[in-house]
Amino acid sequence: MKKVLFLLMFPVLCFGQDELDSIAMTNRIDSIWQIARQQLEYMSSGNAKHDNKDFYGAISDYTKAIELYPDSKGNSGLFYFRGFSKFALGDKNGAISDYDKAIELKPDSDEFYFKRAVAKGGSEDHLGAILDATKAIELNPENAIAYKIRGLSMASLKYEADALKCSDYKKCCDLGDEKCCELYEEFCP
């Protein structure tokens, strides 16, 4: 029994508790860095697959990266990219779900709201698209495409506030979007 107790206490006797705590902290930091490297590898691989239009492969890699550290606020970009790949496959509801999670983790990103607005518009939730585009505009008044999405969603609803729709097309045009200039010319007096 004394031998077992000695063996259990040997590390503390040789190193001291502070040194053991330091070793444990170093091991934890190494583990965190290893996870971060793996996440980065999966994300990079997912981005390459997305760029090559291998959307299923991209979704798989983004999912693996998320699963490595599921509760991290840093995963907002991974949910965003995975949603983007799902949208490219026509899975608008899956994309919206991933954009929801990205927004939950990083609610100050106009890009996340804008992409969710696009997905909602594509799934015929034009009111939801208007609300998300409006939030994107609040976060970044220079987001030309958010104005276009809001204007197109209003037009899809046959929204009575033509002045607001035209105002969005005009603002989008002023920010340099030629398609918005065409929409403004065609639909606004």
PDB file of C-alpha atoms in Angstrom:
ATOM      1  CA  MET A   1       0.000   0.000   0.000  1.00  0.00           C
ATOM      2  CA  LYS A   2       2.853   2.355   0.823  1.00  0.00           C
ATOM      3  CA  LYS A   3       4.348   1.655  -2.628  1.00  0.00           C
ATOM      4  CA  VAL A   4       1.086   2.574  -4.366  1.00  0.00           C
ATOM      5  CA  LEU A   5       0.758   5.762  -2.349  1.00  0.00           C
ATOM      6  CA  PHE A   6       4.379   6.651  -3.109  1.00  0.00           C
ATOM      7  CA  LEU A   7       3.852   6.083  -6.851  1.00  0.00           C
ATOM      8  CA  LEU A   8       0.758   8.271  -6.818  1.00  0.00           C
ATOM      9  CA  MET A   9       2.530  11.024  -4.911  1.00  0.00           C
ATOM     10  CA  PHE A  10       5.848  10.739  -6.818  1.00  0.00           C
ATOM     11  CA  PRO A  11       5.001  13.367  -9.461  1.00  0.00           C
ATOM     12  CA  VAL A  12       3.923  15.868  -6.788  1.00  0.00           C
ATOM     13  CA  LEU A  13       7.053  15.185  -4.709  1.00  0.00           C
ATOM     14  CA  CYS A  14       9.378  15.560  -7.693  1.00  0.00           C
ATOM     15  CA  PHE A  15       7.751  18.480  -9.434  1.00  0.00           C
ATOM     16  CA  GLY A  16       5.494  20.177  -6.907  1.00  0.00           C
ATOM     17  CA  GLN A  17       1.862  21.074  -7.473  1.00  0.00           C
ATOM     18  CA  ASP A  18       2.628  24.328  -9.320  1.00  0.00           C
ATOM     19  CA  GLU A  19       4.761  22.514 -11.882  1.00  0.00           C
ATOM     20  CA  LEU A  20       2.072  19.850 -12.361  1.00  0.00           C
ATOM     21  CA  ASP A  21      -0.538  22.581 -12.846  1.00  0.00           C
ATOM     22  CA  SER A  22       1.746  24.198 -15.400  1.00  0.00           C
ATOM     23  CA  ILE A  23       2.220  20.891 -17.247  1.00  0.00           C
ATOM     24  CA  ALA A  24      -1.547  20.314 -17.243  1.00  0.00           C
ATOM     25  CA  MET A  25      -2.141  23.843 -18.606  1.00  0.00           C
ATOM     26  CA  THR A  26       0.477  23.303 -21.322  1.00  0.00           C
ATOM     27  CA  ASN A  27      -1.187  20.036 -22.329  1.00  0.00           C
ATOM     28  CA  ARG A  28      -4.589  21.773 -22.481  1.00  0.00           C
ATOM     29  CA  ILE A  29      -3.194  24.590 -24.629  1.00  0.00           C
ATOM     30  CA  ASP A  30      -1.567  22.037 -26.944  1.00  0.00           C
ATOM     31  CA  SER A  31      -4.903  20.232 -27.226  1.00  0.00           C
ATOM     32  CA  ILE A  32      -6.731  23.469 -28.065  1.00  0.00           C
ATOM     33  CA  TRP A  33      -4.134  24.343 -30.735  1.00  0.00           C
ATOM     34  CA  GLN A  34      -4.462  20.869 -32.212  1.00  0.00           C
ATOM     35  CA  ILE A  35      -8.252  21.276 -32.471  1.00  0.00           C
ATOM     36  CA  ALA A  36      -7.839  24.745 -33.989  1.00  0.00           C
ATOM     37  CA  ARG A  37      -5.406  23.371 -36.599  1.00  0.00           C
ATOM     38  CA  GLN A  38      -7.803  20.551 -37.457  1.00  0.00           C
ATOM     39  CA  GLN A  39     -10.691  23.000 -37.768  1.00  0.00           C
ATOM     40  CA  LEU A  40      -8.633  25.213 -40.048  1.00  0.00           C
ATOM     41  CA  GLU A  41      -7.686  22.221 -42.201  1.00  0.00           C
ATOM     42  CA  TYR A  42     -11.338  21.158 -42.531  1.00  0.00           C
ATOM     43  CA  MET A  43     -12.426  24.720 -43.248  1.00  0.00           C
ATOM     44  CA  SER A  44      -9.738  25.188 -45.907  1.00  0.00           C
ATOM     45  CA  SER A  45     -10.660  21.856 -47.469  1.00  0.00           C
ATOM     46  CA  GLY A  46     -14.351  22.789 -47.344  1.00  0.00           C
ATOM     47  CA  ASN A  47     -13.643  26.140 -49.007  1.00  0.00           C
ATOM     48  CA  ALA A  48     -11.653  24.444 -51.776  1.00  0.00           C
ATOM     49  CA  LYS A  49     -14.432  21.914 -52.321  1.00  0.00           C
ATOM     50  CA  HIS A  50     -17.033  24.682 -52.390  1.00  0.00           C
ATOM     51  CA  ASP A  51     -14.968  26.615 -54.955  1.00  0.00           C
ATOM     52  CA  ASN A  52     -14.814  23.442 -57.079  1.00  0.00           C
ATOM     53  CA  LYS A  53     -18.593  23.038 -56.724  1.00  0.00           C
ATOM     54  CA  ASP A  54     -18.241  19.893 -54.600  1.00  0.00           C
ATOM     55  CA  PHE A  55     -20.919  21.169 -52.231  1.00  0.00           C
ATOM     56  CA  TYR A  56     -21.577  17.818 -50.547  1.00  0.00           C
ATOM     57  CA  GLY A  57     -17.855  17.466 -49.772  1.00  0.00           C
ATOM     58  CA  ALA A  58     -17.747  21.051 -48.503  1.00  0.00           C
ATOM     59  CA  ILE A  59     -20.721  20.453 -46.200  1.00  0.00           C
ATOM     60  CA  SER A  60     -19.045  17.301 -44.866  1.00  0.00           C
ATOM     61  CA  ASP A  61     -15.806  19.148 -44.088  1.00  0.00           C
ATOM     62  CA  TYR A  62     -17.584  22.112 -42.463  1.00  0.00           C
ATOM     63  CA  THR A  63     -19.610  19.686 -40.346  1.00  0.00           C
ATOM     64  CA  LYS A  64     -16.450  17.878 -39.211  1.00  0.00           C
ATOM     65  CA  ALA A  65     -14.881  21.209 -38.252  1.00  0.00           C
ATOM     66  CA  ILE A  66     -17.961  22.223 -36.247  1.00  0.00           C
ATOM     67  CA  GLU A  67     -18.051  18.854 -34.459  1.00  0.00           C
ATOM     68  CA  LEU A  68     -14.480  19.293 -33.200  1.00  0.00           C
ATOM     69  CA  TYR A  69     -15.516  22.170 -30.943  1.00  0.00           C
ATOM     70  CA  PRO A  70     -19.316  22.449 -31.176  1.00  0.00           C
ATOM     71  CA  ASP A  71     -19.900  25.188 -28.583  1.00  0.00           C
ATOM     72  CA  SER A  72     -17.380  27.673 -29.949  1.00  0.00           C
ATOM     73  CA  LYS A  73     -18.554  31.164 -30.896  1.00  0.00           C
ATOM     74  CA  GLY A  74     -15.776  31.003 -33.484  1.00  0.00           C
ATOM     75  CA  ASN A  75     -17.886  28.519 -35.449  1.00  0.00           C
ATOM     76  CA  SER A  76     -20.129  31.286 -36.800  1.00  0.00           C
ATOM     77  CA  GLY A  77     -18.114  31.350 -40.032  1.00  0.00           C
ATOM     78  CA  LEU A  78     -18.311  27.577 -40.381  1.00  0.00           C
ATOM     79  CA  PHE A  79     -22.101  27.645 -40.061  1.00  0.00           C
ATOM     80  CA  TYR A  80     -22.173  30.499 -42.586  1.00  0.00           C
ATOM     81  CA  PHE A  81     -20.018  28.623 -45.116  1.00  0.00           C
ATOM     82  CA  ARG A  82     -21.985  25.410 -44.621  1.00  0.00           C
ATOM     83  CA  GLY A  83     -25.217  27.331 -45.155  1.00  0.00           C
ATOM     84  CA  PHE A  84     -23.770  28.835 -48.326  1.00  0.00           C
ATOM     85  CA  SER A  85     -23.000  25.326 -49.642  1.00  0.00           C
ATOM     86  CA  LYS A  86     -26.464  24.071 -48.687  1.00  0.00           C
ATOM     87  CA  PHE A  87     -28.027  27.005 -50.522  1.00  0.00           C
ATOM     88  CA  ALA A  88     -25.949  26.182 -53.604  1.00  0.00           C
ATOM     89  CA  LEU A  89     -27.513  22.693 -53.528  1.00  0.00           C
ATOM     90  CA  GLY A  90     -31.009  24.174 -53.280  1.00  0.00           C
ATOM     91  CA  ASP A  91     -31.452  23.285 -49.594  1.00  0.00           C
ATOM     92  CA  LYS A  92     -32.823  26.677 -48.616  1.00  0.00           C
ATOM     93  CA  ASN A  93     -34.248  25.510 -45.284  1.00  0.00           C
ATOM     94  CA  GLY A  94     -30.924  23.899 -44.344  1.00  0.00           C
ATOM     95  CA  ALA A  95     -29.148  27.106 -45.329  1.00  0.00           C
ATOM     96  CA  ILE A  96     -31.535  29.210 -43.241  1.00  0.00           C
ATOM     97  CA  SER A  97     -30.965  26.922 -40.257  1.00  0.00           C
ATOM     98  CA  ASP A  98     -27.192  27.321 -40.554  1.00  0.00           C
ATOM     99  CA  TYR A  99     -27.500  31.090 -41.016  1.00  0.00           C
ATOM    100  CA  ASP A 100     -29.702  31.166 -37.884  1.00  0.00           C
ATOM    101  CA  LYS A 101     -26.901  29.498 -35.926  1.00  0.00           C
ATOM    102  CA  ALA A 102     -24.263  31.809 -37.414  1.00  0.00           C
ATOM    103  CA  ILE A 103     -26.354  34.838 -36.394  1.00  0.00           C
ATOM    104  CA  GLU A 104     -26.899  33.398 -32.918  1.00  0.00           C
ATOM    105  CA  LEU A 105     -23.113  33.140 -32.496  1.00  0.00           C
ATOM    106  CA  LYS A 106     -22.301  36.484 -34.157  1.00  0.00           C
ATOM    107  CA  PRO A 107     -25.342  38.765 -34.255  1.00  0.00           C
ATOM    108  CA  ASP A 108     -23.461  41.808 -35.560  1.00  0.00           C
ATOM    109  CA  SER A 109     -22.639  40.407 -39.017  1.00  0.00           C
ATOM    110  CA  ASP A 110     -24.541  42.121 -41.823  1.00  0.00           C
ATOM    111  CA  GLU A 111     -23.302  39.405 -44.194  1.00  0.00           C
ATOM    112  CA  PHE A 112     -25.040  36.665 -42.197  1.00  0.00           C
ATOM    113  CA  TYR A 113     -28.353  38.566 -42.225  1.00  0.00           C
ATOM    114  CA  PHE A 114     -27.986  39.348 -45.908  1.00  0.00           C
ATOM    115  CA  LYS A 115     -27.372  35.692 -46.862  1.00  0.00           C
ATOM    116  CA  ARG A 116     -30.321  34.568 -44.743  1.00  0.00           C
ATOM    117  CA  ALA A 117     -32.452  37.220 -46.499  1.00  0.00           C
ATOM    118  CA  VAL A 118     -31.459  35.717 -49.855  1.00  0.00           C
ATOM    119  CA  ALA A 119     -32.337  32.203 -48.660  1.00  0.00           C
ATOM    120  CA  LYS A 120     -35.671  33.354 -47.221  1.00  0.00           C
ATOM    121  CA  GLY A 121     -36.522  35.172 -50.437  1.00  0.00           C
ATOM    122  CA  GLY A 122     -35.660  32.026 -52.383  1.00  0.00           C
ATOM    123  CA  SER A 123     -38.035  30.024 -50.185  1.00  0.00           C
ATOM    124  CA  GLU A 124     -40.852  32.550 -50.733  1.00  0.00           C
ATOM    125  CA  ASP A 125     -40.589  34.010 -47.195  1.00  0.00           C
ATOM    126  CA  HIS A 126     -40.472  37.542 -48.568  1.00  0.00           C
ATOM    127  CA  LEU A 127     -41.468  39.215 -45.312  1.00  0.00           C
ATOM    128  CA  GLY A 128     -38.627  37.381 -43.543  1.00  0.00           C
ATOM    129  CA  ALA A 129     -36.297  38.446 -46.352  1.00  0.00           C
ATOM    130  CA  ILE A 130     -37.366  42.084 -45.900  1.00  0.00           C
ATOM    131  CA  LEU A 131     -36.739  41.914 -42.153  1.00  0.00           C
ATOM    132  CA  ASP A 132     -33.300  40.316 -42.571  1.00  0.00           C
ATOM    133  CA  ALA A 133     -32.287  42.716 -45.351  1.00  0.00           C
ATOM    134  CA  THR A 134     -33.392  45.612 -43.155  1.00  0.00           C
ATOM    135  CA  LYS A 135     -31.213  44.309 -40.302  1.00  0.00           C
ATOM    136  CA  ALA A 136     -28.261  43.930 -42.705  1.00  0.00           C
ATOM    137  CA  ILE A 137     -28.781  47.548 -43.787  1.00  0.00           C
ATOM    138  CA  GLU A 138     -28.928  48.705 -40.156  1.00  0.00           C
ATOM    139  CA  LEU A 139     -25.613  46.963 -39.505  1.00  0.00           C
ATOM    140  CA  ASN A 140     -24.010  48.191 -42.751  1.00  0.00           C
ATOM    141  CA  PRO A 141     -25.771  50.998 -44.648  1.00  0.00           C
ATOM    142  CA  GLU A 142     -23.314  50.496 -47.537  1.00  0.00           C
ATOM    143  CA  ASN A 143     -24.463  46.912 -48.260  1.00  0.00           C
ATOM    144  CA  ALA A 144     -25.859  47.517 -51.747  1.00  0.00           C
ATOM    145  CA  ILE A 145     -27.124  43.991 -52.248  1.00  0.00           C
ATOM    146  CA  ALA A 146     -29.195  44.148 -49.051  1.00  0.00           C
ATOM    147  CA  TYR A 147     -31.084  47.109 -50.537  1.00  0.00           C
ATOM    148  CA  LYS A 148     -31.638  45.134 -53.746  1.00  0.00           C
ATOM    149  CA  ILE A 149     -32.922  42.054 -51.879  1.00  0.00           C
ATOM    150  CA  ARG A 150     -35.268  44.186 -49.788  1.00  0.00           C
ATOM    151  CA  GLY A 151     -36.577  45.951 -52.888  1.00  0.00           C
ATOM    152  CA  LEU A 152     -37.058  42.692 -54.801  1.00  0.00           C
ATOM    153  CA  SER A 153     -38.817  41.119 -51.796  1.00  0.00           C
ATOM    154  CA  MET A 154     -41.157  44.104 -51.567  1.00  0.00           C
ATOM    155  CA  ALA A 155     -41.902  43.760 -55.268  1.00  0.00           C
ATOM    156  CA  SER A 156     -42.592  40.022 -54.798  1.00  0.00           C
ATOM    157  CA  LEU A 157     -45.148  40.846 -52.125  1.00  0.00           C
ATOM    158  CA  LYS A 158     -46.594  43.508 -54.378  1.00  0.00           C
ATOM    159  CA  TYR A 159     -45.845  45.780 -51.478  1.00  0.00           C
ATOM    160  CA  GLU A 160     -47.827  48.990 -51.644  1.00  0.00           C
ATOM    161  CA  ALA A 161     -44.950  51.177 -50.489  1.00  0.00           C
ATOM    162  CA  ASP A 162     -43.473  51.640 -53.954  1.00  0.00           C
ATOM    163  CA  ALA A 163     -41.622  54.705 -52.717  1.00  0.00           C
ATOM    164  CA  LEU A 164     -39.626  52.569 -50.263  1.00  0.00           C
ATOM    165  CA  LYS A 165     -38.955  49.905 -52.889  1.00  0.00           C
ATOM    166  CA  CYS A 166     -37.782  52.590 -55.315  1.00  0.00           C
ATOM    167  CA  SER A 167     -35.721  54.194 -52.569  1.00  0.00           C
ATOM    168  CA  ASP A 168     -33.939  50.855 -52.057  1.00  0.00           C
ATOM    169  CA  TYR A 169     -33.285  50.430 -55.783  1.00  0.00           C
ATOM    170  CA  LYS A 170     -31.956  53.998 -55.957  1.00  0.00           C
ATOM    171  CA  LYS A 171     -29.655  53.549 -52.926  1.00  0.00           C
ATOM    172  CA  CYS A 172     -28.392  50.240 -54.338  1.00  0.00           C
ATOM    173  CA  CYS A 173     -27.777  51.928 -57.705  1.00  0.00           C
ATOM    174  CA  ASP A 174     -25.939  54.807 -56.001  1.00  0.00           C
ATOM    175  CA  LEU A 175     -23.716  52.217 -54.313  1.00  0.00           C
ATOM    176  CA  GLY A 176     -22.684  50.973 -57.755  1.00  0.00           C
ATOM    177  CA  ASP A 177     -24.936  48.007 -58.525  1.00  0.00           C
ATOM    178  CA  GLU A 178     -25.868  48.205 -62.229  1.00  0.00           C
ATOM    179  CA  LYS A 179     -28.751  45.715 -61.873  1.00  0.00           C
ATOM    180  CA  CYS A 180     -30.328  48.058 -59.314  1.00  0.00           C
ATOM    181  CA  CYS A 181     -29.941  50.952 -61.723  1.00  0.00           C
ATOM    182  CA  GLU A 182     -31.847  48.904 -64.319  1.00  0.00           C
ATOM    183  CA  LEU A 183     -34.562  48.028 -61.777  1.00  0.00           C
ATOM    184  CA  TYR A 184     -34.861  51.672 -60.785  1.00  0.00           C
ATOM    185  CA  GLU A 185     -35.160  52.789 -64.407  1.00  0.00           C
ATOM    186  CA  GLU A 186     -37.706  50.091 -65.223  1.00  0.00           C
ATOM    187  CA  PHE A 187     -40.003  50.212 -62.183  1.00  0.00           C
ATOM    188  CA  CYS A 188     -39.641  53.647 -60.649  1.00  0.00           C
ATOM    189  CA  PRO A 189     -40.953  56.855 -62.240  1.00  0.00           C
TER     190      PRO A 189
END
